[in-house]
CSV table of C-alpha atoms in Angstrom, one decimal:
chain,number,residue,atom,x,y,z
A,1054,MET,CA,2.9,18.8,-8.2
A,1055,THR,CA,-0.1,17.4,-10.1
A,1056,ASP,CA,-3.3,19.2,-11.6
A,1057,ILE,CA,-5.0,17.2,-8.7
A,1058,GLN,CA,-2.8,18.5,-5.9
A,1059,THR,CA,-3.0,21.8,-7.5
A,1060,ARG,CA,-6.6,21.7,-7.0
A,1061,LEU,CA,-6.6,20.6,-3.7
A,1062,PHE,CA,-4.3,22.9,-2.3
A,1063,SER,CA,-6.3,25.8,-4.0
A,1064,MET,CA,-9.1,24.8,-1.3
A,1065,ALA,CA,-7.0,24.6,1.7
A,1066,ASP,CA,-8.2,25.9,4.8
A,1067,GLU,CA,-5.2,26.5,7.5
A,1068,LYS,CA,-8.1,27.0,10.1
A,1069,TYR,CA,-9.5,23.9,9.3
A,1070,LYS,CA,-6.3,22.2,9.5
A,1071,SER,CA,-5.1,23.6,12.7
A,1072,PHE,CA,-8.7,21.8,13.8
A,1073,SER,CA,-8.2,18.7,12.1
A,1074,ALA,CA,-4.8,17.5,12.3
A,1075,PRO,CA,-4.8,16.7,16.1
A,1076,LEU,CA,-8.0,14.4,15.4
A,1077,ILE,CA,-6.1,12.4,13.0
A,1078,PRO,CA,-2.7,11.3,14.8
A,1079,SER,CA,-2.1,8.8,12.5
A,1080,VAL,CA,-1.2,11.3,9.6
A,1081,SER,CA,1.6,13.6,9.8
A,1082,PRO,CA,0.9,17.4,9.9
A,1083,GLU,CA,2.8,18.0,6.7
A,1084,ARG,CA,0.5,15.4,4.6
A,1085,ILE,CA,-2.6,17.1,6.1
A,1086,ILE,CA,-3.7,20.2,3.5
A,1087,GLY,CA,-6.6,21.1,5.0
A,1088,ILE,CA,-9.6,20.8,3.4
A,1089,PRO,CA,-13.3,20.4,4.8
A,1090,LEU,CA,-14.8,17.1,3.3
A,1091,PRO,CA,-17.9,18.5,1.7
A,1092,ALA,CA,-15.3,20.7,-0.4
A,1093,ILE,CA,-13.4,17.2,-1.8
A,1094,ARG,CA,-16.9,15.5,-2.0
A,1095,LYS,CA,-18.1,18.6,-4.7
A,1096,TYR,CA,-14.6,17.7,-6.2
A,1097,ALA,CA,-15.5,14.0,-6.5
A,1098,ALA,CA,-18.3,14.8,-8.4
A,1099,GLU,CA,-16.6,17.3,-10.6
A,1100,LEU,CA,-14.0,14.5,-11.2
A,1101,SER,CA,-15.8,11.4,-11.3
A,1102,GLY,CA,-15.7,9.8,-14.4
A,1103,THR,CA,-12.9,11.7,-16.2
A,1104,LYS,CA,-10.1,10.4,-17.7
A,1105,GLU,CA,-8.1,12.3,-15.0
A,1106,ALA,CA,-10.2,10.6,-12.2
A,1107,GLU,CA,-9.1,7.0,-13.4
A,1108,SER,CA,-5.5,8.0,-13.7
A,1109,PHE,CA,-5.6,9.1,-10.1
A,1110,LEU,CA,-7.2,6.1,-9.0
A,1111,ALA,CA,-4.5,4.3,-10.3
A,1112,SER,CA,-1.8,6.1,-8.8
A,1113,LEU,CA,-1.6,4.5,-5.4
A,1114,PRO,CA,0.0,5.1,-2.9
A,1115,HIS,CA,-1.0,8.9,-2.3
A,1116,PHE,CA,0.8,11.0,-0.2
A,1117,TYR,CA,-1.9,14.0,1.1
A,1118,LEU,CA,-4.8,12.6,3.3
A,1119,GLU,CA,-7.0,14.5,1.1
A,1120,GLU,CA,-5.9,12.5,-1.9
A,1121,ASN,CA,-7.1,9.8,0.2
A,1122,HIS,CA,-10.4,11.2,1.1
A,1123,LEU,CA,-10.6,11.9,-2.8
A,1124,HIS,CA,-9.8,8.7,-4.0
A,1125,GLY,CA,-12.3,7.3,-1.4
A,1126,PHE,CA,-15.0,9.6,-2.8
A,1127,LEU,CA,-14.4,8.6,-6.3
A,1128,THR,CA,-14.5,4.9,-5.1
A,1129,GLU,CA,-18.0,5.2,-3.4
A,1130,ARG,CA,-19.4,7.0,-6.6
A,1131,THR,CA,-18.7,4.1,-8.6
A,1132,ALA,CA,-22.1,2.4,-9.4
A,1133,ASP,CA,-21.0,-1.3,-10.3
A,1134,PHE,CA,-20.8,-3.4,-7.3
A,1135,ASP,CA,-18.1,-5.5,-8.4
A,1136,ARG,CA,-15.9,-2.5,-9.8
A,1137,CYS,CA,-16.4,-0.8,-6.1
A,1138,VAL,CA,-15.4,-4.1,-4.4
A,1139,SER,CA,-12.7,-4.4,-7.0
A,1140,LEU,CA,-11.3,-0.7,-6.0
A,1141,LEU,CA,-11.4,-1.1,-2.5
A,1142,ASP,CA,-9.9,-4.2,-2.5
A,1143,ILE,CA,-6.8,-2.4,-4.2
A,1144,PHE,CA,-7.7,0.8,-1.9
A,1145,LEU,CA,-8.1,0.1,1.7
A,1146,PRO,CA,-4.5,-1.9,2.5
A,1147,PHE,CA,-3.4,1.8,1.8
A,1148,VAL,CA,-5.7,3.6,4.0
A,1149,ASP,CA,-3.7,4.9,7.2
A,1150,ASN,CA,-6.1,6.7,9.3
A,1151,TRP,CA,-10.1,6.3,10.7
A,1152,ALA,CA,-10.9,9.6,8.9
A,1153,THR,CA,-10.8,8.4,4.9
A,1154,CYS,CA,-11.8,4.9,6.6
A,1155,ASP,CA,-15.0,6.1,8.0
A,1156,SER,CA,-15.8,8.6,5.4
A,1157,ILE,CA,-16.4,5.7,2.5
A,1158,ARG,CA,-19.9,4.8,2.1
A,1159,PRO,CA,-20.8,3.3,-1.5
A,1160,PRO,CA,-24.4,3.4,-2.3
A,1161,VAL,CA,-24.3,0.8,-4.3
A,1162,PHE,CA,-24.0,-1.4,-1.4
A,1163,LYS,CA,-27.4,-0.6,-0.2
A,1164,LYS,CA,-28.6,-2.5,-2.9
A,1165,ASN,CA,-26.7,-5.5,-3.0
A,1166,LEU,CA,-26.4,-6.5,0.8
A,1167,PRO,CA,-26.3,-10.5,0.3
A,1168,ARG,CA,-23.3,-9.6,-2.5
A,1169,LEU,CA,-22.0,-8.0,0.1
A,1170,LEU,CA,-21.6,-9.7,2.9
A,1171,PRO,CA,-18.6,-12.3,1.8
A,1172,HIS,CA,-17.0,-9.6,1.4
A,1173,ILE,CA,-17.1,-8.3,5.2
A,1174,ARG,CA,-16.2,-11.2,5.8
A,1175,ARG,CA,-12.7,-11.6,4.0
A,1176,TRP,CA,-12.1,-7.9,4.9
A,1177,LEU,CA,-12.7,-8.8,8.5
A,1178,ASP,CA,-9.9,-11.3,7.6
A,1179,ALA,CA,-7.5,-8.8,6.1
A,1180,PRO,CA,-3.9,-7.8,8.0
A,1181,ASP,CA,-4.5,-4.3,8.0
A,1182,THR,CA,-6.0,-2.4,10.6
A,1183,TYR,CA,-8.5,-0.2,8.7
A,1184,THR,CA,-9.5,-3.0,6.1
A,1185,ARG,CA,-11.2,-4.6,9.3
A,1186,ARG,CA,-12.1,-1.3,10.6
A,1187,PHE,CA,-14.3,-1.0,7.4
A,1188,ALA,CA,-15.5,-4.2,7.0
A,1189,ILE,CA,-17.1,-3.4,11.0
A,1190,GLU,CA,-18.7,0.2,9.6
A,1191,MET,CA,-20.1,-1.9,7.0
A,1192,LEU,CA,-21.8,-4.2,9.4
A,1193,MET,CA,-22.7,-1.3,11.6
A,1194,CYS,CA,-23.8,0.9,8.6
A,1195,HIS,CA,-26.0,-2.0,6.6
A,1196,TYR,CA,-27.0,-4.8,9.1
A,1197,LEU,CA,-28.7,-4.0,12.2
A,1198,GLU,CA,-32.0,-3.2,10.9
A,1199,GLU,CA,-34.7,-5.9,11.0
A,1200,GLY,CA,-35.0,-8.1,7.9
A,1201,VAL,CA,-31.3,-8.0,7.9
A,1202,PHE,CA,-29.9,-8.2,11.4
A,1203,SER,CA,-28.4,-11.7,12.3
A,1204,PRO,CA,-27.0,-13.3,15.8
A,1205,GLU,CA,-24.1,-14.0,13.5
A,1206,TYR,CA,-22.6,-10.7,13.1
A,1207,PRO,CA,-22.0,-9.1,16.0
A,1208,LEU,CA,-20.4,-12.5,16.8
A,1209,LEU,CA,-18.1,-12.0,13.8
A,1210,VAL,CA,-17.1,-8.4,15.6
A,1211,SER,CA,-16.9,-10.2,18.7
A,1212,THR,CA,-13.6,-12.0,17.8
A,1213,VAL,CA,-11.7,-8.7,17.0
A,1214,GLU,CA,-8.7,-8.9,19.3
A,1215,PRO,CA,-7.3,-6.1,21.4
A,1216,GLY,CA,-4.3,-4.0,21.2
A,1217,GLU,CA,-5.2,-2.1,18.1
A,1218,TYR,CA,-6.7,1.2,19.3
A,1219,TYR,CA,-8.3,1.8,15.9
A,1220,LEU,CA,-10.1,-1.5,15.7
A,1221,GLU,CA,-10.9,-1.2,19.0
A,1222,MET,CA,-13.0,1.9,18.3
A,1223,MET,CA,-14.9,0.6,15.9
A,1224,ALA,CA,-15.9,-2.2,17.2
A,1225,ALA,CA,-16.9,-0.6,20.4
A,1226,TRP,CA,-19.0,2.1,18.2
A,1227,TYR,CA,-20.6,-0.9,16.4
A,1228,PHE,CA,-21.8,-2.6,20.0
A,1229,ALA,CA,-23.4,0.6,21.0
A,1230,THR,CA,-25.1,1.0,18.0
A,1231,ALA,CA,-25.9,-2.7,17.9
A,1232,LEU,CA,-27.6,-2.0,21.5
A,1233,ALA,CA,-29.7,0.5,20.4
A,1234,LYS,CA,-31.3,-1.3,17.6
A,1235,GLN,CA,-30.7,-5.1,18.2
A,1236,TRP,CA,-31.2,-4.9,21.8
A,1237,GLU,CA,-32.3,-8.7,22.9
A,1238,ALA,CA,-29.8,-10.2,20.4
A,1239,VAL,CA,-27.1,-7.7,21.7
A,1240,PHE,CA,-27.0,-6.9,25.3
A,1241,PRO,CA,-25.8,-11.0,26.0
A,1242,PHE,CA,-22.5,-9.9,24.5
A,1243,ILE,CA,-22.1,-7.5,27.2
A,1244,GLU,CA,-23.5,-9.2,30.3
A,1245,GLN,CA,-21.4,-12.0,29.6
A,1246,LYS,CA,-18.6,-10.5,29.0
A,1247,ARG,CA,-17.4,-12.0,25.8
A,1248,LEU,CA,-16.0,-8.8,24.5
A,1249,ALA,CA,-12.5,-8.0,24.7
A,1250,PRO,CA,-11.7,-5.4,28.2
A,1251,ALA,CA,-11.3,-2.3,26.4
A,1252,ILE,CA,-14.3,-2.5,23.5
A,1253,HIS,CA,-16.6,-3.7,26.5
A,1254,ASN,CA,-15.9,-0.8,28.5
A,1255,ARG,CA,-16.1,1.5,25.5
A,1256,ALA,CA,-18.9,-0.3,24.1
A,1257,ILE,CA,-21.0,0.8,27.7
A,1258,GLN,CA,-19.6,4.3,27.7
A,1259,LYS,CA,-20.8,5.0,24.0
A,1260,ALA,CA,-24.2,3.1,24.6
A,1261,THR,CA,-24.6,5.5,27.9
A,1262,GLU,CA,-24.2,8.2,26.2
A,1263,SER,CA,-26.3,7.4,23.4
A,1264,ARG,CA,-30.2,9.1,23.0
A,1265,ARG,CA,-31.6,5.5,21.4
A,1266,ILE,CA,-30.6,3.6,24.9
A,1267,SER,CA,-33.1,3.9,27.9
A,1268,PRO,CA,-32.1,5.2,31.0
A,1269,GLU,CA,-32.9,1.8,32.5
A,1270,GLN,CA,-30.9,0.3,30.1
A,1271,LYS,CA,-28.0,2.7,30.5
A,1272,LEU,CA,-28.4,2.1,34.4
A,1273,LEU,CA,-27.8,-2.1,33.7
A,1274,LEU,CA,-25.1,-1.2,31.9
A,1275,LYS,CA,-22.9,1.0,34.1
A,1276,THR,CA,-23.3,-1.9,36.6
A,1277,LEU,CA,-21.2,-4.3,33.7
A,1278,ARG,CA,-18.4,-2.0,33.5
A,1279,LEU,CA,-15.2,-3.9,34.3
A,1280,PRO,CA,-12.5,-2.6,36.5
A,1281,GLY,CA,-9.6,-1.0,35.2
C-alpha cells in the first residue's frame, strides 16, 4: 500500500461508504474506501505541489474511487491552463464514474473561457463516456451566462446519441439548466423535439423540479413530454 493509500484509509468512514456506494454503481464496493469529498479536497490542498503529488498524478490507473477523486482535485488546483488541460487529457479516459467526473471544476478555466472552447469541442468527440460528460458539464458551468452564451452550445449538446445513461443524464441536466438561464434560445429544442427522447423527458423532469423555472413555463413543458 502506498503512503497516499494509507492516508486515504486513515480517513475512511464506513457509514459514509454504506451511504455512497449504492449511488455509484459503476464502481464496485471493494474499490470504495468511503471518504467525504471535503476531506479529500483538504488532503489535495495539503498534497498539491509536492513531489509525492507529481508521482501520484503520473501513476494511472488508480484502483480506489477516492484515488480518482484525489487525482481530480489535484488537477483542478493547477494554476497553469495548458498544464491543467494536459493533465485532464491524460486522466479523463480513466474516469469511470459520475462522482469523480462531476467534482472536477478547475478555477483556471473561468479565466480562460475562449481558450477552453476548442478543448470542450474536442472532448465532446472523445470515445469515452466521462470525457464527453465532462465536456457538457463545462459548457453548463461556464457558458450559459449572458455575454458568453451562444446558441451553438446547446446545438453541440443536442447531438448526444442515446444509449449511455450517464451521458444522457448530463445532457438532460444541461438542458434543464439552460432553460432556466437561456429560455428563449433553448426552449425550441424541447418544443421541436430535437433531443433524443430519453434526454428530452429527463430535461423536462429536471426543469419542472427547478425553482428557477416559472410555474407557467413548467406547465408548458409538461405538455411536451413524450410518451413512454
